[in-house]
Amino acid sequence: MSHTGILVIVILYLLFLLAVGFWYSKASSAGSSEYFLGGRKMGPWVLSMSEKASESSGFMTVGLPGEGYSTGMSSVWNAVSAVFSIFNWFFFAKRIRRLSEILKSITIPDLLSARFQDHSHVMRMVSIVVMTVFQTVYVCAQFVAFGVLFEVVLGVSFSVGVIVGGIITIIYTILGGFFAVALTDFIQGLLIAFALFILPILAIIEIGGFNRMGTLLDQSMGTEFLQPFFGESLLTLAGLIGIISYLFIGFGFNGSPHILIRYMALRNTRDVKRIALIGIIWMMIAYYGASFIGMSGAVLFPDLGNPEHIFPTMTVELLPWWLAGLVLAGALSAMMSSIDSMLLIASSTIAEDLWNKVLHKDELDEDKTILISRIATAVIGVFGIIIALNPLDSVFWLAVFAWAGLATCFGPPVILSLFWKGVTKWGAISGMIVGPVVTVLWYFFPPLDIYEGGPAFIAALLTIVLVSLVTHPPKGGDFDRMWDEYTEKSELGRPVPLPSDVASVKALKKSDVSTKTEKEIVTQLLNSKIRTVSTYVGK
């Protein structure tokens, strides 16, 4: 009954995802902005959960528990990379949202090309190549995780798991666009948090308590397994390099397109603080939960052949079948939320930036652009499935490698473009090439045992600065007007409100307050984060 029941729950969940795709297919076909950015209508809970679910992927339910099983307490250092996610929301999200609205951009390459006035389309072509290659690798990593879960939990062959999970994810992404992706990611983010919270608690209870787990790990795995600094009680040079590597993984939040697109999709800039708070709570549950699943699993299942099987193994062995089905749905959610985001970002770049802007000179109608994006989604997804059937590496390392390639291409030019007027087109293009090239070279021929994303990110950043100092920045009336509008400040020293900010205030002004108590009115004002309404409410 257990395997059959679990399979029924998983099938019902997958059918639900398909239903969501069909439901939102009409809304997503209303235009490019709706399909690629959800019409910029997503509230803070949906957008925050969507970001967290899409960035966690199979890394959180297959890769990181496997690391905890293999390396012990040092795997917890993965959580330090999450600091950059919160940092980005406070320092970059508002600026990216502001710039994208001013430039009317709906993709990351579109944003960069408009910001640097790249009429040669070189920047778009570099973006397309990098996105297609590295996002296909990232999608491949998630399909591999699909196969692992189906094989271990349901007794289905690895290949069947890869193919079935991949096809369903591709279909609902094609149909629903960003609407379907964001809504399903919201549900998936909650499921992931539940799974990573409840499973280590049940495992530790099964062992006999936290202290008992520590004693048994010390006896079976050795004292170094519980040492916080990679097998040492004190921080060593090797431990410091390891911590720096985990911090370098955090650089990925600065440049991963499926993260940056969430900033562009903000309803307005006033949602940022709430989104960041939700994200902090989610990440603490997820990162520590995943690591402790691995460590507690090393006690309960010490002879496991593949460490990345620990999450599904514990799910089946420790939980009743109905709860195991829900937790498995949460694990599938982690992978599907990354796959759908990656597919949508890659396909939107091919459709909007290559097919529309480069090949058709921005004259392709929106219906055809969306059609091309859907075709590209299917093609990239199929390639990912084919590669995943014969994976080159573990889920953990495939994911972080692709994460580095994307981050080092887009992070440095995006960050510098927000703060430095003098950064040039050729500086940005040079950095976008250097970052991924260094990533690949460092991955295959590492001169130092440190995560490739950090050195590649620094190399790209320095390249952009150096080339920008010897080349000419964008100039002309249009560029100056754009920069003045982007940097314009109010009398209070804050950025002048965007149309989307003004619209949110007008909507508040028009709301019916006659039937509300004073407490409800004040709460609504506080929740909207409006502190200077009087300066522009009448506009």
Short mmCIF file of N, CA, C and O in Angstrom, two decimals, residues 214-292:
data_model
loop_
_atom_site.label_atom_id
_atom_site.label_comp_id
_atom_site.label_asym_id
_atom_site.label_seq_id
_atom_site.Cartn_x
_atom_site.Cartn_y
_atom_site.Cartn_z
N GLY A 214 24.65 13.03 18.40
CA GLY A 214 26.04 13.46 18.44
C GLY A 214 26.97 12.35 18.92
O GLY A 214 28.05 12.14 18.37
N THR A 215 26.54 11.64 19.96
CA THR A 215 27.35 10.54 20.50
C THR A 215 27.55 9.44 19.46
O THR A 215 28.66 8.94 19.27
N LEU A 216 26.47 9.05 18.80
CA LEU A 216 26.55 7.98 17.81
C LEU A 216 27.39 8.39 16.59
O LEU A 216 28.14 7.58 16.04
N LEU A 217 27.27 9.65 16.18
CA LEU A 217 28.08 10.13 15.05
C LEU A 217 29.56 10.16 15.42
O LEU A 217 30.43 9.83 14.61
N ASP A 218 29.85 10.53 16.65
CA ASP A 218 31.24 10.56 17.12
C ASP A 218 31.83 9.15 17.10
O ASP A 218 33.00 8.96 16.73
N GLN A 219 31.01 8.17 17.46
CA GLN A 219 31.49 6.79 17.50
C GLN A 219 31.64 6.19 16.11
O GLN A 219 32.60 5.46 15.84
N SER A 220 30.71 6.48 15.23
CA SER A 220 30.70 5.83 13.92
C SER A 220 31.48 6.59 12.85
O SER A 220 32.13 5.99 11.99
N MET A 221 31.44 7.90 12.90
CA MET A 221 32.04 8.71 11.83
C MET A 221 33.34 9.37 12.26
O MET A 221 34.09 9.86 11.42
N GLY A 222 33.60 9.42 13.55
CA GLY A 222 34.80 10.08 14.04
C GLY A 222 34.52 11.49 14.51
O GLY A 222 33.55 12.13 14.08
N THR A 223 35.39 11.99 15.37
CA THR A 223 35.19 13.32 15.95
C THR A 223 35.16 14.41 14.89
O THR A 223 34.42 15.40 15.00
N GLU A 224 35.96 14.25 13.83
CA GLU A 224 36.06 15.29 12.81
C GLU A 224 34.73 15.52 12.09
O GLU A 224 34.49 16.60 11.54
N PHE A 225 33.83 14.54 12.11
CA PHE A 225 32.55 14.67 11.41
C PHE A 225 31.70 15.78 12.04
O PHE A 225 30.90 16.42 11.35
N LEU A 226 31.89 16.00 13.35
CA LEU A 226 31.10 17.00 14.06
C LEU A 226 31.85 18.30 14.28
O LEU A 226 31.33 19.22 14.93
N GLN A 227 33.06 18.40 13.74
CA GLN A 227 33.82 19.63 13.91
C GLN A 227 33.29 20.69 12.94
O GLN A 227 33.01 20.40 11.78
N PRO A 228 33.14 21.92 13.40
CA PRO A 228 32.52 22.96 12.56
C PRO A 228 33.39 23.45 11.42
O PRO A 228 32.89 23.99 10.44
N PHE A 229 34.71 23.27 11.54
CA PHE A 229 35.63 23.81 10.54
C PHE A 229 36.24 22.70 9.69
O PHE A 229 37.44 22.47 9.70
N PHE A 230 35.38 21.94 9.00
CA PHE A 230 35.83 20.95 8.03
C PHE A 230 36.79 19.93 8.65
O PHE A 230 37.88 19.69 8.16
N GLY A 231 36.34 19.35 9.76
CA GLY A 231 37.13 18.32 10.41
C GLY A 231 38.08 18.83 11.47
O GLY A 231 38.82 18.05 12.05
N GLU A 232 38.07 20.14 11.72
CA GLU A 232 38.96 20.73 12.73
C GLU A 232 38.13 21.52 13.74
O GLU A 232 37.12 22.13 13.39
N SER A 233 38.59 21.52 14.99
CA SER A 233 37.89 22.28 16.02
C SER A 233 38.20 23.76 15.92
O SER A 233 37.42 24.61 16.35
N LEU A 234 39.37 24.10 15.35
CA LEU A 234 39.77 25.49 15.14
C LEU A 234 39.88 25.78 13.65
O LEU A 234 40.12 24.88 12.84
N LEU A 235 39.71 27.02 13.31
CA LEU A 235 39.75 27.41 11.90
C LEU A 235 41.18 27.32 11.36
O LEU A 235 42.11 27.90 11.92
N THR A 236 41.34 26.56 10.29
CA THR A 236 42.64 26.43 9.62
C THR A 236 42.58 27.12 8.26
O THR A 236 41.52 27.59 7.83
N LEU A 237 43.72 27.15 7.57
CA LEU A 237 43.75 27.75 6.23
C LEU A 237 42.82 27.00 5.29
O LEU A 237 42.07 27.61 4.52
N ALA A 238 42.84 25.66 5.37
CA ALA A 238 41.95 24.87 4.51
C ALA A 238 40.49 25.14 4.85
O ALA A 238 39.63 25.23 3.96
N GLY A 239 40.20 25.28 6.14
CA GLY A 239 38.84 25.59 6.55
C GLY A 239 38.40 26.96 6.08
O GLY A 239 37.26 27.16 5.65
N LEU A 240 39.33 27.93 6.15
CA LEU A 240 39.02 29.28 5.69
C LEU A 240 38.71 29.28 4.19
O LEU A 240 37.77 29.94 3.74
N ILE A 241 39.49 28.52 3.43
CA ILE A 241 39.24 28.41 1.98
C ILE A 241 37.87 27.79 1.73
O ILE A 241 37.13 28.21 0.82
N GLY A 242 37.51 26.79 2.55
CA GLY A 242 36.21 26.16 2.40
C GLY A 242 35.07 27.13 2.66
O GLY A 242 34.09 27.18 1.92
N ILE A 243 35.20 27.94 3.71
CA ILE A 243 34.17 28.93 4.04
C ILE A 243 34.06 29.98 2.94
O ILE A 243 32.96 30.41 2.55
N ILE A 244 35.22 30.41 2.44
CA ILE A 244 35.22 31.38 1.33
C ILE A 244 34.51 30.80 0.11
O ILE A 244 33.78 31.49 -0.61
N SER A 245 34.71 29.50 -0.12
CA SER A 245 34.04 28.84 -1.25
C SER A 245 32.53 28.92 -1.11
O SER A 245 31.81 29.20 -2.07
N TYR A 246 32.04 28.67 0.11
CA TYR A 246 30.59 28.75 0.32
C TYR A 246 30.10 30.19 0.15
O TYR A 246 29.00 30.42 -0.36
N LEU A 247 30.90 31.16 0.60
CA LEU A 247 30.52 32.56 0.38
C LEU A 247 30.48 32.87 -1.11
O LEU A 247 29.61 33.60 -1.59
N PHE A 248 31.43 32.31 -1.85
CA PHE A 248 31.46 32.53 -3.30
C PHE A 248 30.20 31.97 -3.97
O PHE A 248 29.74 32.52 -4.96
N ILE A 249 29.67 30.87 -3.44
CA ILE A 249 28.42 30.35 -3.98
C ILE A 249 27.33 31.41 -3.87
O ILE A 249 26.47 31.54 -4.75
N GLY A 250 27.40 32.20 -2.81
CA GLY A 250 26.42 33.26 -2.62
C GLY A 250 26.48 34.33 -3.69
O GLY A 250 25.49 35.06 -3.91
N PHE A 251 27.62 34.46 -4.38
CA PHE A 251 27.71 35.43 -5.47
C PHE A 251 26.68 35.13 -6.56
O PHE A 251 26.29 36.02 -7.32
N GLY A 252 26.25 33.87 -6.61
CA GLY A 252 25.28 33.48 -7.64
C GLY A 252 23.97 34.23 -7.53
O GLY A 252 23.29 34.44 -8.54
N PHE A 253 23.61 34.65 -6.32
CA PHE A 253 22.37 35.41 -6.16
C PHE A 253 22.44 36.75 -6.88
O PHE A 253 21.43 37.34 -7.22
N ASN A 254 23.67 37.25 -7.08
CA ASN A 254 23.84 38.57 -7.72
C ASN A 254 23.63 38.51 -9.23
O ASN A 254 23.47 39.56 -9.85
N GLY A 255 23.70 37.32 -9.83
CA GLY A 255 23.68 37.29 -11.27
C GLY A 255 22.86 36.20 -11.92
O GLY A 255 22.81 36.11 -13.15
N SER A 256 22.22 35.35 -11.14
CA SER A 256 21.41 34.29 -11.74
C SER A 256 20.15 34.90 -12.36
O SER A 256 19.37 35.54 -11.65
N PRO A 257 19.93 34.70 -13.65
CA PRO A 257 18.80 35.36 -14.32
C PRO A 257 17.45 35.04 -13.71
O PRO A 257 16.57 35.90 -13.67
N HIS A 258 17.26 33.79 -13.23
CA HIS A 258 15.96 33.46 -12.66
C HIS A 258 15.74 34.12 -11.30
O HIS A 258 14.59 34.16 -10.82
N ILE A 259 16.80 34.65 -10.69
CA ILE A 259 16.65 35.47 -9.48
C ILE A 259 16.44 36.93 -9.87
O ILE A 259 15.53 37.60 -9.36
N LEU A 260 17.24 37.43 -10.79
CA LEU A 260 17.13 38.82 -11.21
C LEU A 260 15.76 39.14 -11.80
O LEU A 260 15.24 40.25 -11.63
N ILE A 261 15.18 38.15 -12.50
CA ILE A 261 13.89 38.40 -13.12
C ILE A 261 12.81 38.63 -12.08
O ILE A 261 11.80 39.31 -12.33
N ARG A 262 12.99 38.06 -10.87
CA ARG A 262 12.03 38.31 -9.78
C ARG A 262 12.08 39.77 -9.34
O ARG A 262 11.06 40.34 -8.96
N TYR A 263 13.26 40.38 -9.39
CA TYR A 263 13.35 41.80 -9.05
C TYR A 263 12.60 42.63 -10.09
O TYR A 263 11.90 43.60 -9.75
N MET A 264 12.74 42.27 -11.35
CA MET A 264 12.06 42.99 -12.42
C MET A 264 10.55 42.81 -12.34
O MET A 264 9.79 43.66 -12.79
N ALA A 265 10.10 41.67 -11.78
CA ALA A 265 8.67 41.37 -11.72
C ALA A 265 7.99 41.94 -10.48
O ALA A 265 6.79 41.71 -10.27
N LEU A 266 8.72 42.68 -9.65
CA LEU A 266 8.12 43.28 -8.46
C LEU A 266 6.88 44.10 -8.82
O LEU A 266 6.88 44.85 -9.80
N ARG A 267 5.85 43.96 -8.02
CA ARG A 267 4.65 44.77 -8.21
C ARG A 267 4.96 46.24 -8.06
O ARG A 267 4.54 47.08 -8.87
N ASN A 268 5.71 46.57 -7.05
CA ASN A 268 6.28 47.91 -6.86
C ASN A 268 7.43 47.78 -5.88
O ASN A 268 7.61 46.73 -5.26
N THR A 269 8.22 48.82 -5.73
CA THR A 269 9.44 48.74 -4.92
C THR A 269 9.15 48.70 -3.42
O THR A 269 10.05 48.47 -2.63
N ARG A 270 7.90 48.89 -3.03
CA ARG A 270 7.57 48.94 -1.61
C ARG A 270 7.36 47.56 -0.99
O ARG A 270 7.14 47.44 0.20
N ASP A 271 7.42 46.52 -1.81
CA ASP A 271 7.25 45.16 -1.29
C ASP A 271 8.55 44.53 -0.81
O ASP A 271 8.54 43.43 -0.26
N VAL A 272 9.68 45.21 -1.04
CA VAL A 272 10.98 44.57 -0.87
C VAL A 272 11.24 44.11 0.57
O VAL A 272 11.70 42.98 0.79
N LYS A 273 10.96 44.93 1.57
CA LYS A 273 11.28 44.57 2.95
C LYS A 273 10.51 43.32 3.39
O LYS A 273 11.06 42.44 4.06
N ARG A 274 9.25 43.25 3.02
CA ARG A 274 8.45 42.10 3.41
C ARG A 274 8.97 40.83 2.73
O ARG A 274 9.04 39.76 3.34
N ILE A 275 9.32 40.96 1.45
CA ILE A 275 9.86 39.81 0.72
C ILE A 275 11.15 39.32 1.37
O ILE A 275 11.37 38.12 1.52
N ALA A 276 12.03 40.25 1.75
CA ALA A 276 13.30 39.88 2.37
C ALA A 276 13.08 39.16 3.70
O ALA A 276 13.77 38.18 4.01
N LEU A 277 12.13 39.63 4.51
CA LEU A 277 11.85 39.00 5.80
C LEU A 277 11.35 37.57 5.61
O LEU A 277 11.78 36.64 6.30
N ILE A 278 10.43 37.39 4.68
CA ILE A 278 9.92 36.04 4.38
C ILE A 278 11.07 35.14 3.94
O ILE A 278 11.17 33.97 4.34
N GLY A 279 11.96 35.70 3.11
CA GLY A 279 13.09 34.92 2.60
C GLY A 279 14.06 34.49 3.68
O GLY A 279 14.57 33.35 3.65
N ILE A 280 14.33 35.36 4.66
CA ILE A 280 15.24 35.01 5.76
C ILE A 280 14.72 33.80 6.53
O ILE A 280 15.45 32.84 6.81
N ILE A 281 13.45 33.84 6.88
CA ILE A 281 12.86 32.75 7.65
C ILE A 281 12.91 31.45 6.85
O ILE A 281 13.28 30.39 7.37
N TRP A 282 12.56 31.52 5.57
CA TRP A 282 12.54 30.32 4.73
C TRP A 282 13.93 29.71 4.62
O TRP A 282 14.09 28.49 4.74
N MET A 283 14.94 30.54 4.39
CA MET A 283 16.29 30.02 4.17
C MET A 283 16.87 29.37 5.41
O MET A 283 17.58 28.36 5.32
N MET A 284 16.60 29.91 6.58
CA MET A 284 17.12 29.30 7.80
C MET A 284 16.52 27.90 8.00
O MET A 284 17.21 26.96 8.39
N ILE A 285 15.23 27.77 7.72
CA ILE A 285 14.60 26.45 7.82
C ILE A 285 15.20 25.49 6.80
O ILE A 285 15.56 24.35 7.12
N ALA A 286 15.35 25.95 5.57
CA ALA A 286 15.75 25.07 4.47
C ALA A 286 17.20 24.61 4.59
O ALA A 286 17.49 23.41 4.52
N TYR A 287 18.13 25.55 4.77
CA TYR A 287 19.55 25.18 4.78
C TYR A 287 19.90 24.30 5.96
O TYR A 287 20.56 23.26 5.80
N TYR A 288 19.47 24.69 7.15
CA TYR A 288 19.81 23.88 8.32
C TYR A 288 19.04 22.56 8.33
O TYR A 288 19.59 21.52 8.73
N GLY A 289 17.80 22.59 7.86
CA GLY A 289 17.03 21.36 7.78
C GLY A 289 17.68 20.35 6.86
O GLY A 289 17.80 19.16 7.18
N ALA A 290 18.14 20.81 5.69
CA ALA A 290 18.77 19.90 4.72
C ALA A 290 20.05 19.30 5.28
O ALA A 290 20.32 18.10 5.12
N SER A 291 20.87 20.11 5.95
CA SER A 291 22.12 19.60 6.52
C SER A 291 21.86 18.57 7.61
O SER A 291 22.53 17.53 7.68
N PHE A 292 20.88 18.83 8.47
CA PHE A 292 20.60 17.90 9.57
C PHE A 292 19.90 16.64 9.08
O PHE A 292 19.98 15.60 9.74
#
